mmCIF file of C-alpha atoms in Angstrom:
data_model
loop_
_atom_site.group_PDB
_atom_site.id
_atom_site.type_symbol
_atom_site.label_atom_id
_atom_site.label_comp_id
_atom_site.label_asym_id
_atom_site.label_seq_id
_atom_site.Cartn_x
_atom_site.Cartn_y
_atom_site.Cartn_z
ATOM 1 C CA MET A 72 -25.869 15.373 1.817
ATOM 2 C CA THR A 73 -22.814 14.842 3.991
ATOM 3 C CA ASP A 74 -19.453 16.565 3.430
ATOM 4 C CA ASN A 75 -18.160 13.650 1.332
ATOM 5 C CA GLU A 76 -21.263 13.263 -0.839
ATOM 6 C CA PHE A 77 -21.869 14.855 -4.232
ATOM 7 C CA LYS A 78 -24.925 15.234 -6.404
ATOM 8 C CA ALA A 79 -24.847 14.032 -10.025
ATOM 9 C CA VAL A 80 -27.636 14.429 -12.590
ATOM 10 C CA PHE A 81 -28.792 12.667 -15.761
ATOM 11 C CA ASP A 82 -29.146 14.912 -18.809
ATOM 12 C CA LYS A 83 -31.902 14.586 -21.414
ATOM 13 C CA GLU A 84 -29.916 11.942 -23.318
ATOM 14 C CA GLY A 85 -29.643 9.804 -20.164
ATOM 15 C CA ARG A 86 -25.953 10.562 -19.604
ATOM 16 C CA LEU A 87 -24.659 10.868 -16.089
ATOM 17 C CA VAL A 88 -23.143 14.280 -15.427
ATOM 18 C CA LEU A 89 -20.688 14.296 -12.530
ATOM 19 C CA PRO A 90 -19.695 17.356 -10.473
ATOM 20 C CA LYS A 91 -16.534 19.135 -11.625
ATOM 21 C CA GLU A 92 -14.749 18.285 -8.363
ATOM 22 C CA LEU A 93 -15.140 14.544 -8.958
ATOM 23 C CA VAL A 94 -14.202 14.809 -12.624
ATOM 24 C CA GLU A 95 -10.910 16.488 -11.671
ATOM 25 C CA GLU A 96 -10.212 14.295 -8.627
ATOM 26 C CA TYR A 97 -10.709 10.964 -10.404
ATOM 27 C CA GLY A 98 -9.509 11.875 -13.874
ATOM 28 C CA PHE A 99 -12.752 11.409 -15.784
ATOM 29 C CA ILE A 100 -11.570 12.603 -19.182
ATOM 30 C CA PRO A 101 -13.773 12.461 -22.326
ATOM 31 C CA GLY A 102 -13.822 8.933 -23.678
ATOM 32 C CA SER A 103 -12.521 7.302 -20.490
ATOM 33 C CA GLU A 104 -14.208 4.096 -19.401
ATOM 34 C CA ILE A 105 -15.284 3.187 -15.888
ATOM 35 C CA LEU A 106 -16.527 -0.081 -14.456
ATOM 36 C CA ILE A 107 -19.802 -0.062 -12.544
ATOM 37 C CA LYS A 108 -20.541 -2.839 -10.081
ATOM 38 C CA PRO A 109 -24.100 -3.192 -8.765
ATOM 39 C CA SER A 110 -24.287 -3.894 -5.041
ATOM 40 C CA THR A 111 -27.100 -3.971 -2.501
ATOM 41 C CA ASN A 112 -28.970 -0.657 -2.853
ATOM 42 C CA ARG A 113 -25.956 1.055 -4.452
ATOM 43 C CA LEU A 114 -23.634 1.244 -7.420
ATOM 44 C CA GLN A 115 -19.852 1.130 -7.165
ATOM 45 C CA LEU A 116 -17.986 3.212 -9.732
ATOM 46 C CA ARG A 117 -14.383 2.159 -10.341
ATOM 47 C CA PRO A 118 -11.978 4.981 -11.361
ATOM 48 C CA PRO A 119 -10.739 4.970 -14.977
ATOM 49 C CA VAL A 120 -7.340 3.434 -15.714
ATOM 50 C CA THR A 121 -6.223 6.730 -17.264
ATOM 51 C CA ARG A 122 -5.855 8.521 -13.915
ATOM 52 C CA LEU A 123 -2.365 8.763 -12.345
ATOM 53 C CA ALA A 124 -2.944 9.688 -8.714
ATOM 54 C CA LYS A 125 0.090 8.372 -6.822
ATOM 55 C CA VAL A 126 3.737 7.696 -7.597
ATOM 56 C CA TYR A 127 5.868 5.460 -5.391
ATOM 57 C CA VAL A 128 9.499 6.562 -5.562
ATOM 58 C CA GLU A 129 12.296 4.324 -4.285
ATOM 59 C CA PRO A 130 15.147 6.699 -3.348
ATOM 60 C CA THR A 131 17.452 3.828 -2.433
ATOM 61 C CA SER A 132 17.488 0.080 -1.965
ATOM 62 C CA HIS A 133 20.061 0.408 0.840
ATOM 63 C CA CYS A 134 18.926 -0.141 4.430
ATOM 64 C CA ASN A 135 20.597 0.097 7.832
ATOM 65 C CA LEU A 136 18.672 -2.882 9.279
ATOM 66 C CA GLU A 137 18.392 -6.623 8.616
ATOM 67 C CA CYS A 138 14.738 -7.317 9.419
ATOM 68 C CA ARG A 139 13.387 -10.873 9.403
ATOM 69 C CA THR A 140 10.598 -9.799 7.067
ATOM 70 C CA CYS A 141 12.804 -8.133 4.425
ATOM 71 C CA ILE A 142 12.863 -9.024 0.742
ATOM 72 C CA ARG A 143 16.671 -8.951 0.857
ATOM 73 C CA HIS A 144 16.561 -12.520 2.126
ATOM 74 C CA SER A 145 15.296 -13.615 -1.295
ATOM 75 C CA TRP A 146 17.128 -11.538 -3.872
ATOM 76 C CA ASN A 147 20.561 -11.378 -5.400
ATOM 77 C CA GLU A 148 21.093 -7.956 -6.904
ATOM 78 C CA PRO A 149 23.303 -4.967 -6.084
ATOM 79 C CA THR A 150 21.772 -2.148 -4.088
ATOM 80 C CA GLY A 151 21.819 1.425 -5.329
ATOM 81 C CA GLU A 152 20.507 4.921 -4.765
ATOM 82 C CA MET A 153 18.687 7.314 -7.048
ATOM 83 C CA SER A 154 20.830 9.962 -8.729
ATOM 84 C CA SER A 155 19.850 13.625 -8.777
ATOM 85 C CA SER A 156 19.478 13.521 -12.567
ATOM 86 C CA THR A 157 17.022 10.610 -12.325
ATOM 87 C CA PHE A 158 14.962 12.324 -9.642
ATOM 88 C CA ASN A 159 14.949 15.608 -11.562
ATOM 89 C CA ARG A 160 13.541 13.722 -14.553
ATOM 90 C CA ILE A 161 10.763 12.373 -12.332
ATOM 91 C CA VAL A 162 9.855 15.800 -10.944
ATOM 92 C CA GLY A 163 9.999 17.386 -14.374
ATOM 93 C CA GLY A 164 7.794 14.638 -15.780
ATOM 94 C CA LEU A 165 5.190 14.991 -13.052
ATOM 95 C CA ARG A 166 4.886 18.728 -13.678
ATOM 96 C CA SER A 167 3.309 17.972 -17.061
ATOM 97 C CA PHE A 168 0.195 16.516 -15.421
ATOM 98 C CA SER A 169 -2.662 18.991 -15.009
ATOM 99 C CA ARG A 170 -3.280 17.544 -11.549
ATOM 100 C CA PRO A 171 0.114 16.366 -10.186
ATOM 101 C CA PRO A 172 -0.080 12.959 -8.490
ATOM 102 C CA GLY A 173 0.905 12.410 -4.895
ATOM 103 C CA VAL A 174 4.455 11.212 -4.215
ATOM 104 C CA PHE A 175 5.293 8.423 -1.772
ATOM 105 C CA PHE A 176 8.943 7.845 -0.867
ATOM 106 C CA GLY A 177 9.332 4.161 -0.091
ATOM 107 C CA GLY A 178 10.063 0.995 -1.982
ATOM 108 C CA LEU A 179 12.416 -1.641 -0.641
ATOM 109 C CA GLY A 180 15.076 0.482 1.076
ATOM 110 C CA GLU A 181 15.234 3.007 3.919
ATOM 111 C CA PRO A 182 14.471 6.422 2.355
ATOM 112 C CA LEU A 183 16.225 8.357 5.126
ATOM 113 C CA ALA A 184 19.467 6.587 4.160
ATOM 114 C CA HIS A 185 19.563 8.660 0.969
ATOM 115 C CA PRO A 186 21.757 11.758 1.515
ATOM 116 C CA ASP A 187 19.426 14.010 -0.516
ATOM 117 C CA ILE A 188 16.096 12.799 0.851
ATOM 118 C CA VAL A 189 15.129 16.152 2.396
ATOM 119 C CA ASP A 190 15.721 17.968 -0.891
ATOM 120 C CA MET A 191 13.739 15.234 -2.671
ATOM 121 C CA VAL A 192 10.786 15.847 -0.353
ATOM 122 C CA ARG A 193 11.086 19.591 -0.911
ATOM 123 C CA GLN A 194 11.123 19.223 -4.705
ATOM 124 C CA ALA A 195 8.171 16.823 -4.650
ATOM 125 C CA LYS A 196 6.237 19.237 -2.462
ATOM 126 C CA SER A 197 6.896 22.003 -4.995
ATOM 127 C CA LEU A 198 4.551 20.110 -7.327
ATOM 128 C CA GLY A 199 1.689 21.087 -5.025
ATOM 129 C CA CYS A 200 0.745 17.502 -4.154
ATOM 130 C CA CYS A 201 0.597 15.343 -1.049
ATOM 131 C CA VAL A 202 4.031 13.922 -0.139
ATOM 132 C CA GLU A 203 4.453 10.811 2.040
ATOM 133 C CA LEU A 204 7.467 8.872 3.296
ATOM 134 C CA ILE A 205 7.907 5.591 5.167
ATOM 135 C CA THR A 206 10.813 4.873 7.524
ATOM 136 C CA ASN A 207 11.952 2.406 10.164
ATOM 137 C CA GLY A 208 12.488 5.425 12.443
ATOM 138 C CA THR A 209 16.079 4.719 13.464
ATOM 139 C CA LEU A 210 17.539 7.594 11.402
ATOM 140 C CA LEU A 211 14.785 10.025 12.370
ATOM 141 C CA ASP A 212 16.830 12.148 14.777
ATOM 142 C CA ASN A 213 15.761 15.644 15.830
ATOM 143 C CA SER A 214 17.634 17.352 12.998
ATOM 144 C CA MET A 215 16.036 15.083 10.381
ATOM 145 C CA SER A 216 12.571 15.628 11.851
ATOM 146 C CA GLU A 217 12.911 19.409 11.687
ATOM 147 C CA GLN A 218 14.235 19.278 8.130
ATOM 148 C CA LEU A 219 11.332 17.099 6.961
ATOM 149 C CA ILE A 220 8.856 19.448 8.623
ATOM 150 C CA ASP A 221 10.450 22.449 6.913
ATOM 151 C CA ALA A 222 10.484 20.605 3.572
ATOM 152 C CA GLY A 223 6.688 20.262 3.749
ATOM 153 C CA LEU A 224 6.264 16.504 4.251
ATOM 154 C CA ASP A 225 2.542 15.768 4.614
ATOM 155 C CA LEU A 226 2.516 12.251 6.071
ATOM 156 C CA LEU A 227 5.238 10.199 7.742
ATOM 157 C CA TRP A 228 4.710 6.434 8.057
ATOM 158 C CA VAL A 229 6.786 4.538 10.629
ATOM 159 C CA SER A 230 7.111 0.749 10.782
ATOM 160 C CA LEU A 231 6.501 -0.432 14.345
ATOM 161 C CA ASP A 232 6.266 -4.210 14.717
ATOM 162 C CA GLY A 233 6.537 -4.652 18.469
ATOM 163 C CA ALA A 234 5.581 -2.956 21.731
ATOM 164 C CA THR A 235 8.497 -4.132 23.870
ATOM 165 C CA HIS A 236 12.239 -3.936 23.352
ATOM 166 C CA GLU A 237 12.438 -7.725 23.051
ATOM 167 C CA SER A 238 9.559 -8.225 20.591
ATOM 168 C CA TYR A 239 10.625 -5.277 18.437
ATOM 169 C CA ARG A 240 14.253 -6.385 18.282
ATOM 170 C CA ASP A 241 13.086 -9.917 17.423
ATOM 171 C CA VAL A 242 11.721 -8.603 14.108
ATOM 172 C CA ARG A 243 13.704 -5.433 13.365
ATOM 173 C CA LEU A 244 17.169 -6.866 13.828
ATOM 174 C CA GLY A 245 19.694 -4.149 14.572
ATOM 175 C CA ALA A 246 17.167 -1.633 15.885
ATOM 176 C CA ALA A 247 16.164 -0.522 19.361
ATOM 177 C CA LEU A 248 12.577 0.348 20.241
ATOM 178 C CA PRO A 249 13.431 2.988 22.913
ATOM 179 C CA GLU A 250 15.497 4.877 20.328
ATOM 180 C CA VAL A 251 12.690 4.831 17.763
ATOM 181 C CA LEU A 252 10.070 5.921 20.318
ATOM 182 C CA SER A 253 12.359 8.724 21.498
ATOM 183 C CA ASN A 254 12.756 9.889 17.903
ATOM 184 C CA LEU A 255 8.986 9.908 17.410
ATOM 185 C CA MET A 256 8.404 11.869 20.599
ATOM 186 C CA GLU A 257 10.944 14.445 19.406
ATOM 187 C CA LEU A 258 9.093 14.592 16.092
ATOM 188 C CA ARG A 259 5.864 15.307 17.924
ATOM 189 C CA ARG A 260 7.485 18.096 19.942
ATOM 190 C CA SER A 261 9.034 19.582 16.808
ATOM 191 C CA ARG A 262 5.685 19.568 15.014
ATOM 192 C CA TRP A 263 4.038 21.488 17.850
ATOM 193 C CA LYS A 264 6.962 23.914 18.081
ATOM 194 C CA LYS A 265 6.895 24.628 14.333
ATOM 195 C CA HIS A 266 3.141 24.917 13.857
ATOM 196 C CA ARG A 267 1.696 25.849 17.263
ATOM 197 C CA PRO A 268 -1.833 24.915 16.148
ATOM 198 C CA VAL A 269 -5.018 25.344 18.082
ATOM 199 C CA GLY A 270 -6.279 21.794 17.947
ATOM 200 C CA LEU A 271 -5.158 18.189 17.878
ATOM 201 C CA ASP A 272 -2.452 16.195 16.073
ATOM 202 C CA LEU A 273 -4.763 16.019 13.053
ATOM 203 C CA MET A 274 -3.720 19.592 12.242
ATOM 204 C CA LEU A 275 0.025 19.008 12.562
ATOM 205 C CA GLN A 276 2.343 18.407 9.611
ATOM 206 C CA PRO A 277 3.549 15.892 8.882
ATOM 207 C CA GLN A 278 0.741 13.671 10.081
ATOM 208 C CA LEU A 279 1.998 10.437 11.614
ATOM 209 C CA GLY A 280 1.014 6.938 10.555
ATOM 210 C CA ILE A 281 2.063 3.579 12.025
ATOM 211 C CA VAL A 282 2.467 0.392 9.969
ATOM 212 C CA PHE A 283 2.358 -2.971 11.762
ATOM 213 C CA VAL A 284 3.432 -6.202 10.014
ATOM 214 C CA ALA A 285 1.371 -8.928 11.704
ATOM 215 C CA MET A 286 2.870 -12.368 12.393
ATOM 216 C CA LYS A 287 2.360 -15.151 14.875
ATOM 217 C CA ARG A 288 5.402 -13.958 16.810
ATOM 218 C CA ASN A 289 4.102 -10.405 17.342
ATOM 219 C CA ILE A 290 0.304 -10.366 16.917
ATOM 220 C CA SER A 291 -0.203 -10.303 20.699
ATOM 221 C CA ASP A 292 1.627 -6.942 20.712
ATOM 222 C CA LEU A 293 -0.908 -5.304 18.390
ATOM 223 C CA PRO A 294 -3.113 -3.709 21.110
ATOM 224 C CA ALA A 295 -0.050 -2.316 22.870
ATOM 225 C CA VAL A 296 1.380 -0.954 19.605
ATOM 226 C CA PHE A 297 -1.949 0.728 18.945
ATOM 227 C CA ARG A 298 -1.780 2.381 22.380
ATOM 228 C CA LEU A 299 1.773 3.520 21.655
ATOM 229 C CA ALA A 300 0.584 5.020 18.383
ATOM 230 C CA ASN A 301 -2.043 7.046 20.223
ATOM 231 C CA GLN A 302 0.554 8.311 22.688
ATOM 232 C CA LEU A 303 2.797 9.363 19.807
ATOM 233 C CA GLY A 304 0.018 11.338 18.147
ATOM 234 C CA ALA A 305 -0.453 8.980 15.180
ATOM 235 C CA ILE A 306 -3.766 9.391 13.367
ATOM 236 C CA HIS A 307 -3.230 6.632 10.776
ATOM 237 C CA PHE A 308 -2.718 2.957 11.618
ATOM 238 C CA LEU A 309 -2.237 0.282 8.966
ATOM 239 C CA VAL A 310 -1.940 -3.449 9.691
ATOM 240 C CA THR A 311 -0.607 -5.776 7.016
ATOM 241 C CA ASN A 312 0.255 -9.450 6.896
ATOM 242 C CA VAL A 313 3.797 -10.642 6.355
ATOM 243 C CA GLN A 314 4.996 -11.734 2.921
ATOM 244 C CA PRO A 315 7.229 -14.782 3.571
ATOM 245 C CA TYR A 316 10.474 -14.409 1.639
ATOM 246 C CA THR A 317 12.092 -17.326 3.484
ATOM 247 C CA THR A 318 10.950 -20.819 4.411
ATOM 248 C CA GLU A 319 11.217 -19.815 8.078
ATOM 249 C CA MET A 320 8.718 -16.974 7.676
ATOM 250 C CA GLN A 321 6.101 -19.331 6.235
ATOM 251 C CA GLU A 322 5.482 -20.473 9.807
ATOM 252 C CA GLU A 323 4.597 -16.886 10.817
ATOM 253 C CA ILE A 324 1.669 -16.210 8.485
ATOM 254 C CA LEU A 325 -1.803 -15.495 9.853
ATOM 255 C CA TYR A 326 -3.752 -16.201 6.653
ATOM 256 C CA SER A 327 -3.396 -19.930 6.005
ATOM 257 C CA ARG A 328 -7.210 -20.180 5.806
ATOM 258 C CA ALA A 329 -8.120 -16.620 4.863
ATOM 259 C CA LEU A 330 -7.385 -17.101 1.158
ATOM 260 C CA ASP A 331 -10.177 -19.654 0.739
ATOM 261 C CA ASP A 332 -12.365 -18.927 3.769
ATOM 262 C CA THR A 333 -15.967 -18.355 2.711
ATOM 263 C CA ILE A 334 -16.451 -15.363 5.025
ATOM 264 C CA TYR A 335 -14.062 -13.453 2.757
ATOM 265 C CA ALA A 336 -15.794 -14.635 -0.413
ATOM 266 C CA SER A 337 -18.448 -12.854 -2.437
ATOM 267 C CA SER A 338 -20.515 -15.140 -4.625
ATOM 268 C CA PRO A 339 -24.231 -15.512 -5.416
ATOM 269 C CA LEU A 340 -23.750 -19.247 -4.760
ATOM 270 C CA LEU A 341 -22.930 -18.659 -1.079
ATOM 271 C CA ARG A 342 -25.240 -18.060 1.823
ATOM 272 C CA VAL A 343 -24.796 -14.552 3.242
ATOM 273 C CA LEU A 344 -24.811 -13.824 6.960
ATOM 274 C CA ASP A 345 -25.672 -10.138 7.318
ATOM 275 C CA PHE A 346 -24.693 -8.752 10.731
ATOM 276 C CA PRO A 347 -25.604 -5.327 12.124
ATOM 277 C CA LYS A 348 -23.197 -3.093 13.992
ATOM 278 C CA MET A 349 -22.742 -4.558 17.440
ATOM 279 C CA ASP A 350 -20.634 -4.051 20.546
ATOM 280 C CA VAL A 351 -17.500 -6.175 20.591
ATOM 281 C CA ASN A 352 -17.048 -7.195 24.219
ATOM 282 C CA PRO A 353 -16.840 -10.349 26.365
ATOM 283 C CA THR A 354 -20.614 -10.812 26.033
ATOM 284 C CA THR A 355 -20.592 -10.930 22.229
ATOM 285 C CA ARG A 356 -17.068 -12.205 21.606
ATOM 286 C CA GLU A 357 -17.809 -15.944 21.444
ATOM 287 C CA ALA A 358 -20.937 -15.538 19.326
ATOM 288 C CA LEU A 359 -19.146 -13.265 16.862
ATOM 289 C CA TYR A 360 -16.223 -15.666 16.616
ATOM 290 C CA GLU A 361 -18.549 -18.602 15.860
ATOM 291 C CA ALA A 362 -20.394 -16.519 13.268
ATOM 292 C CA MET A 363 -17.106 -15.866 11.499
ATOM 293 C CA ARG A 364 -16.335 -19.569 11.357
ATOM 294 C CA GLY A 365 -19.511 -20.596 9.551
ATOM 295 C CA ASN A 366 -19.785 -21.753 5.945
ATOM 296 C CA HIS A 367 -21.090 -18.479 4.542
ATOM 297 C CA SER A 368 -20.108 -15.088 3.209
ATOM 298 C CA LEU A 369 -20.048 -12.454 5.943
ATOM 299 C CA SER A 370 -21.439 -8.953 5.663
ATOM 300 C CA ILE A 371 -21.460 -6.387 8.465
ATOM 301 C CA SER A 372 -23.876 -3.477 8.155
ATOM 302 C CA GLY A 373 -23.907 -3.865 4.365
ATOM 303 C CA GLY A 374 -20.143 -4.139 3.915
ATOM 304 C CA ASN A 375 -19.148 -7.503 2.467
ATOM 305 C CA PHE A 376 -15.808 -8.994 3.494
ATOM 306 C CA GLY A 377 -15.283 -10.311 -0.032
ATOM 307 C CA GLU A 378 -15.151 -6.918 -1.736
ATOM 308 C CA ARG A 379 -11.346 -6.810 -1.551
ATOM 309 C CA ASN A 380 -10.857 -9.963 -3.615
ATOM 310 C CA ASN A 381 -9.223 -9.746 -7.063
ATOM 311 C CA ARG A 382 -8.619 -6.009 -6.786
ATOM 312 C CA CYS A 383 -5.161 -4.673 -7.600
ATOM 313 C CA PRO A 384 -4.780 -1.886 -5.007
ATOM 314 C CA PHE A 385 -2.053 -0.165 -7.022
ATOM 315 C CA MET A 386 -4.235 -0.003 -10.117
ATOM 316 C CA GLU A 387 -7.302 1.002 -8.079
ATOM 317 C CA LYS A 388 -5.509 3.993 -6.545
ATOM 318 C CA GLY A 389 -4.051 4.963 -9.930
ATOM 319 C CA SER A 390 -0.415 4.449 -9.028
ATOM 320 C CA LEU A 391 2.922 3.357 -10.423
ATOM 321 C CA ALA A 392 6.324 2.673 -8.844
ATOM 322 C CA ILE A 393 9.735 4.037 -9.842
ATOM 323 C CA ARG A 394 12.875 2.121 -8.901
ATOM 324 C CA TRP A 395 16.060 3.838 -7.742
ATOM 325 C CA ASP A 396 17.538 3.520 -11.260
ATOM 326 C CA GLY A 397 14.494 5.105 -12.949
ATOM 327 C CA ASP A 398 12.726 1.942 -14.112
ATOM 328 C CA ILE A 399 8.934 2.239 -13.892
ATOM 329 C CA SER A 400 6.812 -0.726 -12.740
ATOM 330 C CA PRO A 401 3.053 -1.072 -12.180
ATOM 331 C CA CYS A 402 3.558 -1.720 -8.449
ATOM 332 C CA ILE A 403 6.088 -2.089 -5.651
ATOM 333 C CA ALA A 404 5.914 -5.887 -5.850
ATOM 334 C CA LEU A 405 7.281 -5.853 -9.419
ATOM 335 C CA LEU A 406 10.218 -3.491 -8.787
ATOM 336 C CA HIS A 407 12.690 -6.296 -8.034
ATOM 337 C CA ASP A 408 13.220 -9.973 -8.802
ATOM 338 C CA HIS A 409 12.491 -12.019 -5.694
ATOM 339 C CA THR A 410 11.267 -15.311 -4.297
ATOM 340 C CA SER A 411 8.411 -15.796 -1.860
ATOM 341 C CA TYR A 412 6.444 -18.743 -0.473
ATOM 342 C CA LEU A 413 2.744 -19.590 -0.558
ATOM 343 C CA HIS A 414 0.945 -22.832 0.342
ATOM 344 C CA GLY A 415 4.356 -24.344 1.044
ATOM 345 C CA TYR A 416 5.575 -23.734 -2.512
ATOM 346 C CA GLU A 417 8.412 -21.500 -3.656
ATOM 347 C CA ARG A 418 7.356 -18.860 -6.162
ATOM 348 C CA THR A 419 9.681 -16.695 -8.245
ATOM 349 C CA VAL A 420 8.548 -13.196 -9.203
ATOM 350 C CA ARG A 421 10.365 -11.578 -12.111
ATOM 351 C CA ARG A 422 10.413 -7.805 -12.064
ATOM 352 C CA TYR A 423 8.503 -5.974 -14.760
ATOM 353 C CA ALA A 424 9.658 -2.600 -16.110
ATOM 354 C CA ILE A 425 7.553 -0.651 -18.588
ATOM 355 C CA GLY A 426 10.174 2.007 -19.299
ATOM 356 C CA ASN A 427 12.789 4.259 -17.736
ATOM 357 C CA VAL A 428 12.408 7.952 -16.908
ATOM 358 C CA MET A 429 15.813 8.736 -18.439
ATOM 359 C CA GLU A 430 14.506 7.606 -21.827
ATOM 360 C CA GLU A 431 10.857 8.699 -21.738
ATOM 361 C CA SER A 432 8.772 11.005 -19.574
ATOM 362 C CA VAL A 433 6.507 9.627 -16.854
ATOM 363 C CA GLU A 434 3.486 10.734 -18.865
ATOM 364 C CA GLU A 435 4.698 8.984 -22.025
ATOM 365 C CA ILE A 436 5.293 5.750 -20.133
ATOM 366 C CA TRP A 437 1.941 6.008 -18.317
ATOM 367 C CA ASN A 438 0.110 6.359 -21.631
ATOM 368 C CA GLN A 439 1.913 3.560 -23.483
ATOM 369 C CA PRO A 440 -0.776 1.370 -25.140
ATOM 370 C CA ASP A 441 0.659 -1.830 -23.655
ATOM 371 C CA TYR A 442 0.650 -0.309 -20.160
ATOM 372 C CA VAL A 443 -2.925 0.961 -20.537
ATOM 373 C CA ALA A 444 -3.932 -2.533 -21.711
ATOM 374 C CA LEU A 445 -2.272 -4.085 -18.648
ATOM 375 C CA ARG A 446 -4.143 -1.739 -16.316
ATOM 376 C CA LYS A 447 -7.428 -2.680 -17.993
ATOM 377 C CA ARG A 448 -6.537 -6.339 -17.501
ATOM 378 C CA LEU A 449 -5.767 -5.666 -13.851
ATOM 379 C CA GLN A 450 -9.063 -3.857 -13.403
ATOM 380 C CA VAL A 451 -11.139 -6.851 -14.498
ATOM 381 C CA PHE A 452 -8.492 -9.152 -12.952
ATOM 382 C CA ASN A 453 -8.783 -11.890 -15.526
ATOM 383 C CA PHE A 454 -6.097 -14.186 -14.088
ATOM 384 C CA SER A 455 -6.131 -17.740 -12.815
ATOM 385 C CA PRO A 456 -6.888 -18.003 -9.044
ATOM 386 C CA CYS A 457 -3.360 -18.990 -7.999
ATOM 387 C CA THR A 458 -3.699 -17.771 -4.400
ATOM 388 C CA ALA A 459 -6.612 -20.147 -3.809
ATOM 389 C CA CYS A 460 -5.123 -22.993 -5.816
ATOM 390 C CA GLY A 461 -1.339 -23.040 -6.195
ATOM 391 C CA GLY A 462 1.054 -25.913 -6.695
ATOM 392 C CA CYS A 463 0.987 -26.397 -10.477
ATOM 393 C CA ASP A 464 3.937 -25.608 -12.744
ATOM 394 C CA TYR A 465 2.453 -22.236 -13.697
ATOM 395 C CA PHE A 466 2.289 -21.263 -10.027
ATOM 396 C CA LYS A 467 6.080 -21.358 -9.673
ATOM 397 C CA ALA A 468 6.555 -17.986 -11.378
ATOM 398 C CA ASN A 469 4.649 -14.952 -12.609
ATOM 399 C CA GLU A 470 5.568 -15.608 -16.251
ATOM 400 C CA GLU A 471 2.139 -16.937 -17.344
ATOM 401 C CA ASP A 472 -0.799 -18.833 -15.880
ATOM 402 C CA CYS A 473 -3.040 -21.779 -16.730
ATOM 403 C CA ILE A 474 -5.587 -19.655 -18.633
ATOM 404 C CA GLY A 475 -2.931 -18.123 -20.867
ATOM 405 C CA SER A 476 -2.384 -14.769 -19.176
ATOM 406 C CA PRO A 477 0.915 -13.313 -20.409
ATOM 407 C CA PHE A 478 3.717 -11.885 -18.280
ATOM 408 C CA PRO A 479 3.198 -10.482 -15.742
ATOM 409 C CA ALA A 480 0.571 -12.952 -14.538
ATOM 410 C CA CYS A 481 -0.834 -11.540 -11.283
ATOM 411 C CA GLY A 482 -3.087 -14.354 -10.056
ATOM 412 C CA GLY A 483 -0.682 -15.166 -7.229
ATOM 413 C CA CYS A 484 -0.525 -11.605 -5.881
ATOM 414 C CA LEU A 485 -1.393 -11.300 -2.177
ATOM 415 C CA TRP A 486 -1.938 -7.532 -2.490
ATOM 416 C CA ALA A 487 -4.837 -8.215 -4.866
ATOM 417 C CA GLN A 488 -6.530 -10.434 -2.268
ATOM 418 C CA GLY A 489 -6.316 -7.896 0.563
ATOM 419 C CA ILE A 490 -3.689 -9.955 2.419
ATOM 420 C CA ILE A 491 -0.745 -7.574 2.036
ATOM 421 C CA GLN A 492 -1.256 -3.800 2.254
ATOM 422 C CA CYS A 493 0.891 -0.764 1.539
ATOM 423 C CA PRO A 494 0.144 2.834 2.589
#
């Protein structure tokens, strides 16, 4: 067995007995249900909906930039920042879990704009879990870097959407690429100075990750951004598509065909083209491109491109999101009312709050019967296929859909189709 493989056994009654490490890691409690999906020569086990593994915390909805891609272009609500009493309720609530979930500071504002963000990281780290934070990098001066290192931050994500001053400024309005790169180089120096490890950046804390929002206007910069990430010591690199919150940004999407392209589908009714691992170079480039344009489902070395369809990533990773005012939502996308565009149509998303941490504990809200039922519904993803269809009256909002799914109806969610990604 390899380092990431475990051995399970069947007892005399034919029950599968999992190793203790997996039971604790994935929250397999007595009576919990898991979904099993047969695949070629393997079985996929989906984690139970009872496991809380990650909590997204929005410290503030304020931001110091006016990016083209921002949701602020489509909302009309006051901004705010999380109070110390609200955050203390979150930390206190998370302590009640036998295995505290990871904490991710993000949401729809700039976390480093919150005056108490370092103390928030320190308190979250006191839970004994992995703590992450995402930033645009403009407020990450040397003092902030050293404070985050001392606070125990495990992983810092930085949004980097261009490799030149011009292309970066074109997206991140009000920011300067040289300043951000200088800040990240100082972070790298500070990490080495604090830890002095014998090894590579993999051993340094916090680890560095780069997030790239891909659009027509910047996709040519992707290779150069990847090279920059290597120079900065980043060991994580996440590429996501843009969510168009304005009519202008509709012209920037790179997935106009991807939502209904057969290579990303997984159906017994489709032909399957099964490719082996192969060099990607000028010799194979044209053949590979043509193979990806055929009328078939594409699999490479046993991995099918359609496996990411109709999967809520927030439910799959066992997560929830907490707004700056303490409201708890199933995901980041449902934290705020907003409007976005798909297939040329305007679509209104109404925020969905299950409860507030000032009224109930995180554990009580997580275990609410209605919330558990929603997570089960998300796991089987029994919603109408709005992302592939779209245009009817039901498509205009997430209130309900054409098969009778109640609010929130998630059939139009781009995260569930692998189009939009969050760390």
